[in-house]
Amino acid sequence: MNQKLINIILGAGIAILLFLQLKNAGNAGGASSVKSDTAMALKLAYVDLDSIQEKYVFYKEKMQEFEKKKEAADRDLNNAFQKIEAEKNAFAQRGNAITQAEYENLQRVYQSKMQNLDQQKQILENGIAAEGAKTMEDLKKRINNFLVEYNKKQAYSYIFSYSAALNILFYKDPSQDITNEVVAGLNAAYNKSGDKK
């Protein structure tokens, strides 16, 4: 199961439980007015993850770093490939002067170099992917840590995340969007942290 499907299922489950909780609290009547008052006092908010990706300085800097690393890796791999191809072409220009043994040796060397290049490419891609996963985990931790402090004053019962790519909220009231406050707070914390480049 991929992560998106799991998130959709979890989000739908939370929405159903929340709906049932509110419905049961409303149907219970006078005997549980305390329960009903608690349910009615439920305070919800959401954070737009797309806006965080667009406005959070830490995230933007990390994405720029990834792009530079990816471009450098692509450039290095392309240069290595071109060098191998140039060696092959230079060898082929010898034409009829090439012996069978030389040709077979070239084929072995060429295949070996191409396999090494493929392995190098895989290692680079895995390294970039691992670093990306670590950065996303750091991003999640930063948001969670900020929201814990932020919510001490705001006292939301639940703060959901929203993304156009992973939309688990059927309806969102723009008045409950706390994204700008969260982004401003995240950026202020990032600027103070000394991590900023």
Tab-separated table of C-alpha atoms in Angstrom:
chain	number	residue	atom	x	y	z
A	1	MET	CA	0.000	0.000	0.000
A	2	ASN	CA	1.427	3.366	-0.877
A	3	GLN	CA	1.598	6.282	1.526
A	4	LYS	CA	-1.093	8.326	-0.275
A	5	LEU	CA	-3.649	5.528	0.014
A	6	ILE	CA	-2.855	5.060	3.701
A	7	ASN	CA	-3.224	8.815	4.304
A	8	ILE	CA	-6.553	8.880	2.445
A	9	ILE	CA	-7.891	5.946	4.478
A	10	LEU	CA	-6.708	7.475	7.761
A	11	GLY	CA	-8.130	10.866	6.857
A	12	ALA	CA	-11.490	9.389	5.886
A	13	GLY	CA	-11.545	7.397	9.124
A	14	ILE	CA	-10.842	10.502	11.186
A	15	ALA	CA	-13.539	12.442	9.337
A	16	ILE	CA	-16.084	9.651	9.919
A	17	LEU	CA	-15.199	9.359	13.617
A	18	LEU	CA	-15.439	13.113	14.032
A	19	PHE	CA	-18.815	13.168	12.288
A	20	LEU	CA	-20.110	10.315	14.440
A	21	GLN	CA	-18.838	12.002	17.602
A	22	LEU	CA	-20.616	15.244	16.730
A	23	LYS	CA	-23.789	13.394	15.705
A	24	ASN	CA	-23.890	11.304	18.901
A	25	ALA	CA	-23.244	14.346	21.049
A	26	GLY	CA	-26.152	16.164	19.394
A	27	ASN	CA	-28.542	13.185	19.649
A	28	ALA	CA	-27.841	12.384	23.310
A	29	GLY	CA	-30.158	15.137	24.556
A	30	GLY	CA	-30.262	16.749	27.997
A	31	ALA	CA	-28.739	13.879	29.971
A	32	SER	CA	-25.372	14.517	28.454
A	33	SER	CA	-25.355	18.283	28.025
A	34	VAL	CA	-21.748	18.324	29.257
A	35	LYS	CA	-20.799	15.950	26.447
A	36	SER	CA	-22.743	18.049	23.953
A	37	ASP	CA	-21.068	21.249	25.147
A	38	THR	CA	-17.677	19.598	24.775
A	39	ALA	CA	-18.481	18.456	21.251
A	40	MET	CA	-19.793	21.868	20.285
A	41	ALA	CA	-16.619	23.450	21.682
A	42	LEU	CA	-14.532	21.314	19.364
A	43	LYS	CA	-12.166	23.708	17.631
A	44	LEU	CA	-10.748	22.701	14.245
A	45	ALA	CA	-8.186	24.220	11.910
A	46	TYR	CA	-6.163	23.160	8.911
A	47	VAL	CA	-2.797	23.897	7.351
A	48	ASP	CA	-2.383	23.983	3.566
A	49	LEU	CA	0.753	21.940	2.826
A	50	ASP	CA	0.993	23.341	-0.707
A	51	SER	CA	1.353	26.844	0.764
A	52	ILE	CA	4.015	25.640	3.186
A	53	GLN	CA	5.980	24.213	0.274
A	54	GLU	CA	5.599	27.504	-1.559
A	55	LYS	CA	6.341	29.905	1.325
A	56	TYR	CA	8.418	28.130	3.989
A	57	VAL	CA	12.033	29.266	3.519
A	58	PHE	CA	13.537	26.048	4.950
A	59	TYR	CA	11.607	23.908	2.454
A	60	LYS	CA	12.429	26.163	-0.514
A	61	GLU	CA	16.151	26.180	0.360
A	62	LYS	CA	16.207	22.390	0.694
A	63	MET	CA	14.475	21.960	-2.668
A	64	GLN	CA	17.021	24.291	-4.294
A	65	GLU	CA	19.829	22.211	-2.749
A	66	PHE	CA	18.246	19.025	-4.121
A	67	GLU	CA	17.944	20.526	-7.581
A	68	LYS	CA	21.603	21.575	-7.542
A	69	LYS	CA	22.709	18.118	-6.346
A	70	LYS	CA	20.540	16.405	-8.940
A	71	GLU	CA	21.841	18.647	-11.722
A	72	ALA	CA	25.462	18.056	-10.622
A	73	ALA	CA	24.900	14.296	-10.488
A	74	ASP	CA	23.243	14.310	-13.905
A	75	ARG	CA	26.091	16.398	-15.316
A	76	ASP	CA	28.752	14.077	-13.842
A	77	LEU	CA	27.002	10.962	-15.135
A	78	ASN	CA	26.506	12.503	-18.562
A	79	ASN	CA	30.190	13.483	-18.751
A	80	ALA	CA	31.236	9.957	-17.756
A	81	PHE	CA	28.916	8.467	-20.384
A	82	GLN	CA	30.237	10.811	-23.070
A	83	LYS	CA	33.819	9.877	-22.155
A	84	ILE	CA	33.025	6.155	-22.496
A	85	GLU	CA	31.297	6.756	-25.824
A	86	ALA	CA	34.234	8.870	-27.077
A	87	GLU	CA	36.642	6.030	-26.211
A	88	LYS	CA	34.420	3.582	-28.092
A	89	ASN	CA	34.174	5.881	-31.123
A	90	ALA	CA	37.929	6.504	-31.165
A	91	PHE	CA	38.496	2.753	-31.107
A	92	ALA	CA	35.967	2.209	-33.918
A	93	GLN	CA	37.776	4.747	-36.110
A	94	ARG	CA	40.697	2.363	-36.366
A	95	GLY	CA	38.466	0.392	-38.697
A	96	ASN	CA	39.996	-2.715	-40.262
A	97	ALA	CA	43.133	-2.422	-38.133
A	98	ILE	CA	41.196	-3.776	-35.133
A	99	THR	CA	41.877	-7.406	-34.325
A	100	GLN	CA	39.219	-9.795	-33.062
A	101	ALA	CA	40.924	-9.978	-29.656
A	102	GLU	CA	41.037	-6.163	-29.387
A	103	TYR	CA	37.362	-5.934	-30.327
A	104	GLU	CA	36.345	-8.532	-27.736
A	105	ASN	CA	38.461	-6.791	-25.106
A	106	LEU	CA	36.818	-3.455	-25.957
A	107	GLN	CA	33.368	-5.017	-25.619
A	108	ARG	CA	34.226	-6.388	-22.164
A	109	VAL	CA	35.725	-3.083	-21.010
A	110	TYR	CA	32.811	-1.103	-22.478
A	111	GLN	CA	30.184	-3.297	-20.799
A	112	SER	CA	32.069	-3.146	-17.508
A	113	LYS	CA	32.271	0.657	-17.629
A	114	MET	CA	28.574	0.932	-18.502
A	115	GLN	CA	27.662	-1.367	-15.600
A	116	ASN	CA	29.811	0.732	-13.263
A	117	LEU	CA	28.118	3.861	-14.571
A	118	ASP	CA	24.682	2.321	-13.955
A	119	GLN	CA	25.732	1.362	-10.422
A	120	GLN	CA	27.078	4.857	-9.805
A	121	LYS	CA	23.789	6.323	-11.068
A	122	GLN	CA	21.800	4.035	-8.744
A	123	ILE	CA	23.976	4.964	-5.763
A	124	LEU	CA	23.541	8.688	-6.483
A	125	GLU	CA	19.775	8.340	-6.916
A	126	ASN	CA	19.472	6.324	-3.689
A	127	GLY	CA	21.549	8.908	-1.823
A	128	ILE	CA	19.421	11.783	-3.072
A	129	ALA	CA	16.213	9.864	-2.262
A	130	ALA	CA	17.461	9.070	1.268
A	131	GLU	CA	18.404	12.689	1.821
A	132	GLY	CA	14.991	13.748	0.506
A	133	ALA	CA	13.226	11.406	2.924
A	134	LYS	CA	15.346	12.743	5.794
A	135	THR	CA	14.495	16.322	4.815
A	136	MET	CA	10.777	15.527	4.629
A	137	GLU	CA	10.977	13.910	8.077
A	138	ASP	CA	12.763	17.028	9.368
A	139	LEU	CA	10.078	19.215	7.778
A	140	LYS	CA	7.327	17.175	9.436
A	141	LYS	CA	9.125	17.380	12.791
A	142	ARG	CA	9.543	21.156	12.474
A	143	ILE	CA	5.850	21.618	11.646
A	144	ASN	CA	4.731	19.314	14.460
A	145	ASN	CA	7.014	21.008	17.019
A	146	PHE	CA	5.806	24.437	15.935
A	147	LEU	CA	2.151	23.400	16.078
A	148	VAL	CA	2.543	22.036	19.618
A	149	GLU	CA	3.785	25.447	20.794
A	150	TYR	CA	1.365	27.378	18.584
A	151	ASN	CA	-1.612	25.378	19.834
A	152	LYS	CA	-0.855	26.110	23.487
A	153	LYS	CA	-2.422	29.547	22.903
A	154	GLN	CA	-4.927	28.630	20.183
A	155	ALA	CA	-6.326	25.463	21.840
A	156	TYR	CA	-7.477	23.682	18.695
A	157	SER	CA	-8.873	20.201	19.215
A	158	TYR	CA	-7.587	19.078	15.815
A	159	ILE	CA	-5.326	20.628	13.199
A	160	PHE	CA	-5.594	18.870	9.855
A	161	SER	CA	-3.306	19.086	6.870
A	162	TYR	CA	-4.602	19.823	3.398
A	163	SER	CA	-2.951	19.379	0.021
A	164	ALA	CA	-4.438	19.548	-3.464
A	165	ALA	CA	-2.560	16.328	-4.289
A	166	LEU	CA	-3.891	14.533	-1.207
A	167	ASN	CA	-7.301	15.999	-0.492
A	168	ILE	CA	-8.943	14.169	2.413
A	169	LEU	CA	-11.051	17.118	3.523
A	170	PHE	CA	-14.390	17.243	1.729
A	171	TYR	CA	-14.988	20.803	2.779
A	172	LYS	CA	-12.698	23.427	4.235
A	173	ASP	CA	-13.843	26.708	5.698
A	174	PRO	CA	-11.294	29.379	4.729
A	175	SER	CA	-11.820	31.076	8.088
A	176	GLN	CA	-10.215	28.007	9.736
A	177	ASP	CA	-7.091	28.211	7.565
A	178	ILE	CA	-4.138	28.914	9.872
A	179	THR	CA	-1.510	28.358	7.159
A	180	ASN	CA	-0.234	31.938	6.999
A	181	GLU	CA	0.266	32.066	10.771
A	182	VAL	CA	2.021	28.691	10.692
A	183	VAL	CA	4.285	29.669	7.785
A	184	ALA	CA	5.164	32.995	9.455
A	185	GLY	CA	5.966	31.187	12.704
A	186	LEU	CA	7.984	28.462	10.962
A	187	ASN	CA	9.999	31.048	9.025
A	188	ALA	CA	10.625	33.103	12.171
A	189	ALA	CA	11.812	29.992	14.035
A	190	TYR	CA	13.992	28.964	11.085
A	191	ASN	CA	15.562	32.413	10.819
A	192	LYS	CA	16.349	32.382	14.568
A	193	SER	CA	17.701	28.826	14.546
A	194	GLY	CA	20.931	29.598	12.734
A	195	ASP	CA	20.231	26.838	10.183
A	196	LYS	CA	19.494	29.440	7.511
A	197	LYS	CA	22.063	29.737	4.772
